[in-house]
Amino acid sequence: MVNLLGLDLDAMVARLDVLQEKRFRAIQLFRWIHRAGETDFSRMTDIARSLREKLQGSYEVRALPVLTEQCSADGTVKWLFDVGDGNAVETVYIPESDRGTLCVSSQAGCAVGCRFCSTGHQGFSRNLSTAEIVAQLWWAEHRLRARLNLGQGERAIDNIVMMGMGEPLQNFAAVVPALRIMLDDHAYGLSRRRVTVSTSGVVPMIDRLGQTCPVALAVSLHAPDDTLRDHLVPLNRKYPLGELMSACSRYLEVAPRDFITFEYCMLDGVNDSDDHARRLVALVRGQSPESGQTVPCKLNLIPFNPFPASGLRRSPKERVLAFARSLQAAGIVTTVRRTRGDDIDAACGQLAGEVLDRTDVGSRLARDVFPIPVVAAR
Ligand code: SAH
Ligand code: SF4
């Protein structure tokens, strides 16, 4: 069975072409699935019966099984989805006054292994398929529309950040069609400026993203020099800061926004001193030994969300604010991410998802601690 949630419009058109159906039929089908949230071909009333019969048996619209849905007092909602073989991934909805953001996962686990990230500590299980990535949005959008009593044409989610579990640029082939579905006017119709890929710095894939499907880009920096970044983000040994900053400059030539968002997780005594702030300014200004050019950017400071195995501590609030002030004094727009959904463990970097005991699904339900980044910059 082909899961239609995994097909972008071009792929849908190609599939229907094989069934000798015209492009407009593919558009109708695509709209039923993504706009109306319909899974049952027999209820797609304006689609010819002959096509519905051709679809039946070989094609389906298959959502992901929901293991848990948790709602925070602040309106944040977190879903834990079963992706089979003892793996689970998380998706978080964060309502804000002017928008609704969905934080989407791209992999079960992650191979990058950042020191401060609980997904990284879990190791890598597997890539999600396009259908599994889109299913997170499909489910959240239609579930929230019903729950929030939204009218025809209103949407719950107008901002997406690929900041859940996994490194999206290490699952490029599945992520790009998913981005196309998010952007497609016949599906979710999101603006390129409101779909953000967050990466730990997979340099060649930053270039490919720019060539294939430019959307907003967030880069997880966390350190102003290679020695420290090698330690915190092991991928830096392969793609050091100089190459990363050059890739950011190239990306800006095609990006829908005129800045890169740099994320910086604030770790007590590790990367949070005044000297680190000073060197960070030099880095993005192209004045550090490691960087060659100025990269127009915004800095997003994320207070570290601790988990036991990390052995790291969150920087004190005053330190985060002092760090933010020194960046601001140097003219860099800086925000401190507000943690949302604290009461349901929906905060950045506490990713759950992975299944703790592969033999016992129940244990996962009881212990859903995992890292989900929550973007609520002010
Ligand atoms: N792999 C991608 C996207 C997922 S992680 C990336 O690294 O960018 C999304 C964000 O959450 C990243 O900026 C990451 O550094 C941050 N993060 C991870 N663990 C964290 C933690 N324990 N506390 C705070 N932020 C964390
Ligand atoms: Fe992977 Fe991102 Fe976590 Fe690093 S921070 S281990 S890249 S999910």
Tab-separated table of C-alpha atoms in Angstrom, residues 10-377:
chain	number	residue	atom	x	y	z
A	10	ASP	CA	4.380	16.320	-8.346
A	11	ALA	CA	4.636	12.761	-7.054
A	12	MET	CA	0.849	12.573	-6.739
A	13	VAL	CA	0.446	13.795	-10.323
A	14	ALA	CA	2.959	11.181	-11.510
A	15	ARG	CA	1.132	8.396	-9.659
A	16	LEU	CA	-2.204	9.405	-11.108
A	17	ASP	CA	-0.701	9.715	-14.555
A	18	VAL	CA	0.142	6.021	-14.343
A	19	LEU	CA	-3.537	5.433	-13.544
A	20	GLN	CA	-4.335	7.563	-16.626
A	21	GLU	CA	-5.819	10.319	-14.541
A	22	LYS	CA	-5.362	14.032	-15.201
A	23	ARG	CA	-3.419	16.531	-13.110
A	24	PHE	CA	-6.534	18.230	-11.762
A	25	ARG	CA	-7.630	14.911	-10.248
A	26	ALA	CA	-4.337	14.756	-8.355
A	27	ILE	CA	-4.947	18.272	-7.068
A	28	GLN	CA	-8.438	17.307	-5.899
A	29	LEU	CA	-7.101	14.275	-4.079
A	30	PHE	CA	-4.249	16.273	-2.538
A	31	ARG	CA	-6.711	18.896	-1.253
A	32	TRP	CA	-9.035	16.304	0.236
A	33	ILE	CA	-6.163	14.763	2.153
A	34	HIS	CA	-4.316	17.838	3.401
A	35	ARG	CA	-6.937	20.570	3.471
A	36	ALA	CA	-9.984	18.563	4.470
A	37	GLY	CA	-8.127	15.907	6.464
A	38	GLU	CA	-10.096	13.144	4.743
A	39	THR	CA	-8.767	9.572	4.798
A	40	ASP	CA	-11.718	7.721	3.302
A	41	PHE	CA	-11.803	7.746	-0.516
A	42	SER	CA	-15.541	7.039	-0.514
A	43	ARG	CA	-16.170	10.400	1.165
A	44	MET	CA	-14.204	12.363	-1.436
A	45	THR	CA	-17.452	13.157	-3.148
A	46	ASP	CA	-16.292	15.163	-6.144
A	47	ILE	CA	-13.761	12.544	-7.213
A	48	ALA	CA	-15.059	10.202	-9.884
A	49	ARG	CA	-16.093	6.806	-8.609
A	50	SER	CA	-13.816	5.172	-11.182
A	51	LEU	CA	-10.752	6.852	-9.651
A	52	ARG	CA	-11.836	6.054	-6.116
A	53	GLU	CA	-12.071	2.425	-7.135
A	54	LYS	CA	-8.605	2.502	-8.657
A	55	LEU	CA	-7.186	3.928	-5.428
A	56	GLN	CA	-8.925	1.437	-3.181
A	57	GLY	CA	-6.674	-1.470	-2.275
A	58	SER	CA	-3.346	0.002	-3.469
A	59	TYR	CA	-3.336	3.437	-1.847
A	60	GLU	CA	-4.220	4.733	1.588
A	61	VAL	CA	-4.018	7.779	3.841
A	62	ARG	CA	-2.375	6.325	6.939
A	63	ALA	CA	-1.821	8.451	10.023
A	64	LEU	CA	0.675	7.559	12.761
A	65	PRO	CA	-0.683	5.823	15.849
A	66	VAL	CA	-0.813	8.284	18.733
A	67	LEU	CA	0.662	6.904	21.944
A	68	THR	CA	-0.016	9.961	24.096
A	69	GLU	CA	-1.395	13.454	23.818
A	70	GLN	CA	-0.526	15.847	26.609
A	71	CYS	CA	-1.805	19.366	27.058
A	72	SER	CA	0.050	21.935	29.104
A	73	ALA	CA	-1.587	24.634	31.184
A	74	ASP	CA	-0.070	27.193	28.797
A	75	GLY	CA	-1.805	25.644	25.763
A	76	THR	CA	1.216	23.685	24.506
A	77	VAL	CA	0.264	20.227	23.238
A	78	LYS	CA	2.670	17.331	22.836
A	79	TRP	CA	2.022	14.145	20.913
A	80	LEU	CA	4.046	10.978	21.081
A	81	PHE	CA	3.686	8.955	17.878
A	82	ASP	CA	4.508	5.294	17.421
A	83	VAL	CA	6.742	4.744	14.389
A	84	GLY	CA	7.126	1.012	14.920
A	85	ASP	CA	9.842	-1.348	16.141
A	86	GLY	CA	9.825	0.224	19.578
A	87	ASN	CA	10.508	3.734	18.286
A	88	ALA	CA	8.474	6.821	18.991
A	89	VAL	CA	8.804	10.464	17.980
A	90	GLU	CA	7.407	13.630	19.441
A	91	THR	CA	5.674	16.651	17.987
A	92	VAL	CA	4.857	19.818	19.909
A	93	TYR	CA	2.326	22.560	19.209
A	94	ILE	CA	3.068	25.933	20.756
A	95	PRO	CA	0.307	28.543	20.613
A	96	GLU	CA	1.378	32.166	20.699
A	97	SER	CA	-0.679	35.317	20.513
A	98	ASP	CA	0.032	35.885	16.844
A	99	ARG	CA	0.748	32.401	15.523
A	100	GLY	CA	0.658	28.662	16.092
A	101	THR	CA	3.977	26.860	15.802
A	102	LEU	CA	4.500	23.143	15.271
A	103	CYS	CA	7.823	21.559	16.172
A	104	VAL	CA	8.299	18.502	13.962
A	105	SER	CA	10.681	15.513	14.216
A	106	SER	CA	12.693	14.217	11.257
A	107	GLN	CA	14.371	11.090	12.676
A	108	ALA	CA	13.905	8.537	15.437
A	109	GLY	CA	17.004	9.385	17.475
A	110	CYS	CA	19.937	11.274	15.991
A	111	ALA	CA	23.433	10.318	14.867
A	112	VAL	CA	25.102	13.669	15.577
A	113	GLY	CA	25.383	13.033	19.299
A	114	CYS	CA	25.528	16.563	20.733
A	115	ARG	CA	26.612	16.527	24.376
A	116	PHE	CA	23.664	18.536	25.667
A	117	CYS	CA	20.855	16.817	23.742
A	118	SER	CA	18.934	13.863	25.019
A	119	THR	CA	18.047	12.707	21.488
A	120	GLY	CA	21.753	12.696	20.738
A	121	HIS	CA	22.405	10.581	23.816
A	122	GLN	CA	19.861	8.029	22.620
A	123	GLY	CA	21.726	7.359	19.412
A	124	PHE	CA	20.247	6.904	15.975
A	125	SER	CA	17.406	4.504	15.182
A	126	ARG	CA	16.273	5.453	11.713
A	127	ASN	CA	15.160	8.150	9.317
A	128	LEU	CA	11.483	9.010	9.197
A	129	SER	CA	9.806	8.718	5.806
A	130	THR	CA	8.159	11.724	4.153
A	131	ALA	CA	4.785	10.244	5.137
A	132	GLU	CA	5.850	10.015	8.786
A	133	ILE	CA	7.067	13.617	8.800
A	134	VAL	CA	3.918	14.937	7.116
A	135	ALA	CA	1.694	12.754	9.305
A	136	GLN	CA	2.802	14.796	12.333
A	137	LEU	CA	1.544	18.004	10.722
A	138	TRP	CA	-1.542	16.374	9.224
A	139	TRP	CA	-2.585	15.028	12.592
A	140	ALA	CA	-1.833	18.179	14.583
A	141	GLU	CA	-3.520	20.537	12.119
A	142	HIS	CA	-6.765	18.607	11.854
A	143	ARG	CA	-6.926	17.693	15.505
A	144	LEU	CA	-6.372	21.300	16.567
A	145	ARG	CA	-8.859	22.692	14.056
A	146	ALA	CA	-11.531	20.530	15.630
A	147	ARG	CA	-10.439	21.277	19.178
A	148	LEU	CA	-10.127	25.005	18.706
A	149	ASN	CA	-13.422	25.115	16.782
A	150	LEU	CA	-11.808	26.812	13.822
A	151	GLY	CA	-14.039	27.728	10.898
A	152	GLN	CA	-13.677	26.867	7.202
A	153	GLY	CA	-10.453	28.229	5.822
A	154	GLU	CA	-8.909	28.918	9.240
A	155	ARG	CA	-5.765	27.070	10.139
A	156	ALA	CA	-4.241	26.178	13.480
A	157	ILE	CA	-0.614	25.974	12.385
A	158	ASP	CA	1.073	28.729	10.442
A	159	ASN	CA	4.665	28.238	11.491
A	160	ILE	CA	6.752	25.056	11.403
A	161	VAL	CA	10.159	24.437	12.896
A	162	MET	CA	12.062	21.236	12.100
A	163	MET	CA	13.428	21.231	15.633
A	164	GLY	CA	12.042	18.043	17.074
A	165	MET	CA	14.046	14.858	17.220
A	166	GLY	CA	16.739	14.315	14.640
A	167	GLU	CA	18.970	16.171	12.218
A	168	PRO	CA	16.762	17.104	9.229
A	169	LEU	CA	19.696	17.573	6.861
A	170	GLN	CA	20.819	13.997	7.503
A	171	ASN	CA	17.428	12.894	6.178
A	172	PHE	CA	17.386	15.206	3.195
A	173	ALA	CA	15.603	12.931	0.710
A	174	ALA	CA	12.540	12.566	2.945
A	175	VAL	CA	12.566	16.079	4.402
A	176	VAL	CA	12.477	18.009	1.106
A	177	PRO	CA	9.202	16.504	-0.219
A	178	ALA	CA	7.732	17.064	3.264
A	179	LEU	CA	8.750	20.750	3.075
A	180	ARG	CA	7.133	20.986	-0.371
A	181	ILE	CA	3.878	19.650	1.042
A	182	MET	CA	4.031	22.194	3.898
A	183	LEU	CA	4.528	25.005	1.363
A	184	ASP	CA	2.014	23.856	-1.254
A	185	ASP	CA	-1.030	26.111	-1.592
A	186	HIS	CA	-3.181	23.061	-2.242
A	187	ALA	CA	-2.069	21.599	1.097
A	188	TYR	CA	-0.937	23.741	4.067
A	189	GLY	CA	0.101	26.826	2.102
A	190	LEU	CA	2.782	27.967	4.535
A	191	SER	CA	5.137	30.792	3.694
A	192	ARG	CA	8.790	29.859	3.098
A	193	ARG	CA	9.662	32.352	5.790
A	194	ARG	CA	7.544	30.404	8.247
A	195	VAL	CA	9.016	26.983	7.661
A	196	THR	CA	12.374	26.664	9.399
A	197	VAL	CA	14.923	23.897	9.024
A	198	SER	CA	17.226	23.723	12.033
A	199	THR	CA	20.606	22.085	11.526
A	200	SER	CA	23.686	21.314	13.546
A	201	GLY	CA	25.685	22.213	10.419
A	202	VAL	CA	25.663	19.621	7.634
A	203	VAL	CA	27.475	21.956	5.233
A	204	PRO	CA	26.911	20.238	1.839
A	205	MET	CA	23.238	19.789	2.593
A	206	ILE	CA	22.835	23.472	3.514
A	207	ASP	CA	23.910	24.218	-0.062
A	208	ARG	CA	21.570	21.601	-1.464
A	209	LEU	CA	18.667	22.913	0.562
A	210	GLY	CA	19.333	26.365	-0.867
A	211	GLN	CA	19.338	24.968	-4.405
A	212	THR	CA	16.342	22.669	-3.960
A	213	CYS	CA	13.907	24.178	-1.504
A	214	PRO	CA	15.029	27.365	0.243
A	215	VAL	CA	13.203	27.945	3.524
A	216	ALA	CA	14.190	29.792	6.695
A	217	LEU	CA	17.382	28.398	8.227
A	218	ALA	CA	18.399	28.018	11.857
A	219	VAL	CA	21.915	26.835	12.657
A	220	SER	CA	22.759	25.394	16.054
A	221	LEU	CA	26.040	27.073	16.918
A	222	HIS	CA	26.576	26.656	20.687
A	223	ALA	CA	30.240	27.667	20.629
A	224	PRO	CA	32.367	30.501	19.211
A	225	ASP	CA	35.422	28.390	18.333
A	226	ASP	CA	36.242	24.998	16.855
A	227	THR	CA	37.806	23.507	19.971
A	228	LEU	CA	34.685	23.933	22.067
A	229	ARG	CA	32.292	23.178	19.213
A	230	ASP	CA	34.170	19.968	18.361
A	231	HIS	CA	33.366	18.873	21.881
A	232	LEU	CA	29.715	19.964	22.051
A	233	VAL	CA	28.635	19.215	18.464
A	234	PRO	CA	30.822	16.357	17.164
A	235	LEU	CA	29.788	17.089	13.562
A	236	ASN	CA	32.007	20.183	13.813
A	237	ARG	CA	35.060	17.955	13.349
A	238	LYS	CA	33.787	17.184	9.865
A	239	TYR	CA	32.436	20.651	9.016
A	240	PRO	CA	34.312	23.236	11.073
A	241	LEU	CA	33.080	26.746	11.779
A	242	GLY	CA	34.857	28.411	8.855
A	243	GLU	CA	33.081	26.149	6.369
A	244	LEU	CA	29.812	26.474	8.249
A	245	MET	CA	29.884	30.271	8.217
A	246	SER	CA	30.672	30.287	4.489
A	247	ALA	CA	27.748	27.933	3.861
A	248	CYS	CA	25.501	30.337	5.813
A	249	SER	CA	26.630	33.245	3.605
A	250	ARG	CA	25.939	31.261	0.442
A	251	TYR	CA	22.531	30.230	1.776
A	252	LEU	CA	21.537	33.842	2.358
A	253	GLU	CA	21.855	34.526	-1.364
A	254	VAL	CA	18.813	32.312	-1.974
A	255	ALA	CA	17.041	32.318	1.387
A	256	PRO	CA	13.541	33.734	1.903
A	257	ARG	CA	14.833	35.694	4.893
A	258	ASP	CA	17.840	37.995	5.003
A	259	PHE	CA	19.320	36.532	8.164
A	260	ILE	CA	20.274	33.185	9.670
A	261	THR	CA	18.996	32.317	13.126
A	262	PHE	CA	21.849	31.035	15.259
A	263	GLU	CA	20.813	28.930	18.207
A	264	TYR	CA	23.022	28.847	21.270
A	265	CYS	CA	22.264	26.552	24.165
A	266	MET	CA	23.446	28.188	27.409
A	267	LEU	CA	25.542	25.759	29.455
A	268	ASP	CA	26.768	26.831	32.871
A	269	GLY	CA	30.533	27.369	32.914
A	270	VAL	CA	30.960	25.835	29.445
A	271	ASN	CA	30.039	28.396	26.778
A	272	ASP	CA	28.417	31.262	28.673
A	273	SER	CA	31.206	33.687	29.733
A	274	ASP	CA	31.675	37.292	28.623
A	275	ASP	CA	34.674	36.120	26.652
A	276	HIS	CA	32.540	33.570	24.781
A	277	ALA	CA	30.060	36.345	23.967
A	278	ARG	CA	32.857	38.571	22.675
A	279	ARG	CA	34.229	35.798	20.474
A	280	LEU	CA	30.756	34.936	19.239
A	281	VAL	CA	30.356	38.510	18.046
A	282	ALA	CA	33.714	38.269	16.274
A	283	LEU	CA	32.675	34.993	14.661
A	284	VAL	CA	29.469	36.307	13.097
A	285	ARG	CA	31.215	39.539	12.098
A	286	GLY	CA	33.879	37.644	10.195
A	287	GLN	CA	36.564	38.916	12.567
A	288	SER	CA	37.526	35.652	14.188
A	289	PRO	CA	40.358	33.407	12.955
A	290	GLU	CA	37.701	30.807	12.151
A	291	SER	CA	35.409	32.875	9.983
A	292	GLY	CA	35.938	34.824	6.829
A	293	GLN	CA	32.783	36.897	6.385
A	294	THR	CA	30.028	38.674	8.235
A	295	VAL	CA	26.856	36.624	8.450
A	296	PRO	CA	23.690	38.693	8.989
A	297	CYS	CA	21.979	36.881	11.832
A	298	LYS	CA	19.769	36.781	14.874
A	299	LEU	CA	20.926	34.997	17.987
A	300	ASN	CA	18.506	32.810	19.890
A	301	LEU	CA	19.755	31.829	23.345
A	302	ILE	CA	18.226	28.624	24.684
A	303	PRO	CA	18.522	27.992	28.411
A	304	PHE	CA	19.766	24.393	28.620
A	305	ASN	CA	17.087	21.894	29.594
A	306	PRO	CA	18.918	19.412	31.764
A	307	PHE	CA	18.596	15.655	31.698
A	308	PRO	CA	20.443	13.362	34.060
A	309	ALA	CA	22.937	11.708	31.708
A	310	SER	CA	24.259	15.034	30.390
A	311	GLY	CA	26.273	16.015	33.440
A	312	LEU	CA	25.671	19.646	32.401
A	313	ARG	CA	23.876	22.520	34.101
A	314	ARG	CA	21.736	25.374	32.840
A	315	SER	CA	23.356	28.803	32.978
A	316	PRO	CA	21.849	30.975	35.707
A	317	LYS	CA	19.235	33.406	34.480
A	318	GLU	CA	21.401	36.459	35.246
A	319	ARG	CA	24.226	34.962	33.176
A	320	VAL	CA	21.911	34.362	30.218
A	321	LEU	CA	20.674	37.941	30.429
A	322	ALA	CA	24.203	39.355	30.750
A	323	PHE	CA	25.293	37.272	27.742
A	324	ALA	CA	22.281	38.520	25.773
A	325	ARG	CA	23.081	42.122	26.736
A	326	SER	CA	26.636	41.907	25.485
A	327	LEU	CA	25.478	40.563	22.135
A	328	GLN	CA	22.829	43.270	21.921
A	329	ALA	CA	25.359	45.938	22.832
A	330	ALA	CA	27.370	44.778	19.816
A	331	GLY	CA	24.303	45.317	17.641
A	332	ILE	CA	23.205	41.695	17.273
A	333	VAL	CA	19.479	41.053	17.601
A	334	THR	CA	19.252	38.526	20.430
A	335	THR	CA	16.309	36.717	21.965
A	336	VAL	CA	16.104	34.356	24.891
A	337	ARG	CA	13.855	31.414	24.211
A	338	ARG	CA	11.062	31.079	26.652
A	339	THR	CA	10.457	27.522	27.734
A	340	ARG	CA	6.926	26.382	27.108
A	341	GLY	CA	5.059	23.295	28.148
A	342	ASP	CA	7.261	22.746	31.216
A	343	ASP	CA	4.604	20.721	32.961
A	344	ILE	CA	4.496	18.166	30.133
A	345	ASP	CA	8.244	17.951	29.435
A	346	ALA	CA	7.801	19.639	26.087
A	347	ALA	CA	10.852	21.847	26.426
A	348	CYS	CA	13.715	22.000	24.004
A	349	GLY	CA	16.244	19.298	24.152
A	350	GLN	CA	14.449	16.929	26.450
A	351	LEU	CA	13.326	14.880	23.567
A	352	ALA	CA	11.540	11.888	24.347
A	353	GLY	CA	10.557	9.926	21.498
A	354	GLU	CA	12.933	7.164	21.737
A	355	VAL	CA	11.652	4.159	23.328
A	356	LEU	CA	13.268	3.329	26.488
A	357	ASP	CA	12.641	-0.325	26.679
A	358	ARG	CA	12.203	-1.945	23.316
A	359	THR	CA	10.447	-4.928	24.765
A	360	ASP	CA	7.817	-3.022	26.657
A	361	VAL	CA	5.759	-0.325	25.026
A	362	GLY	CA	4.104	0.433	28.335
A	363	SER	CA	7.298	1.694	29.863
A	364	ARG	CA	7.548	4.297	27.157
A	365	LEU	CA	4.125	5.584	28.004
A	366	ALA	CA	5.082	5.996	31.591
A	367	ARG	CA	8.376	7.749	30.932
A	368	ASP	CA	8.071	10.167	28.103
A	369	VAL	CA	11.038	12.381	28.712
A	370	PHE	CA	12.545	13.764	25.558
A	371	PRO	CA	13.782	16.855	23.923
A	372	ILE	CA	11.551	19.085	22.022
A	373	PRO	CA	12.621	22.503	21.175
A	374	VAL	CA	10.045	25.061	21.753
A	375	VAL	CA	10.476	28.257	19.878
A	376	ALA	CA	8.975	31.166	21.647
A	377	ALA	CA	11.392	33.927	21.067
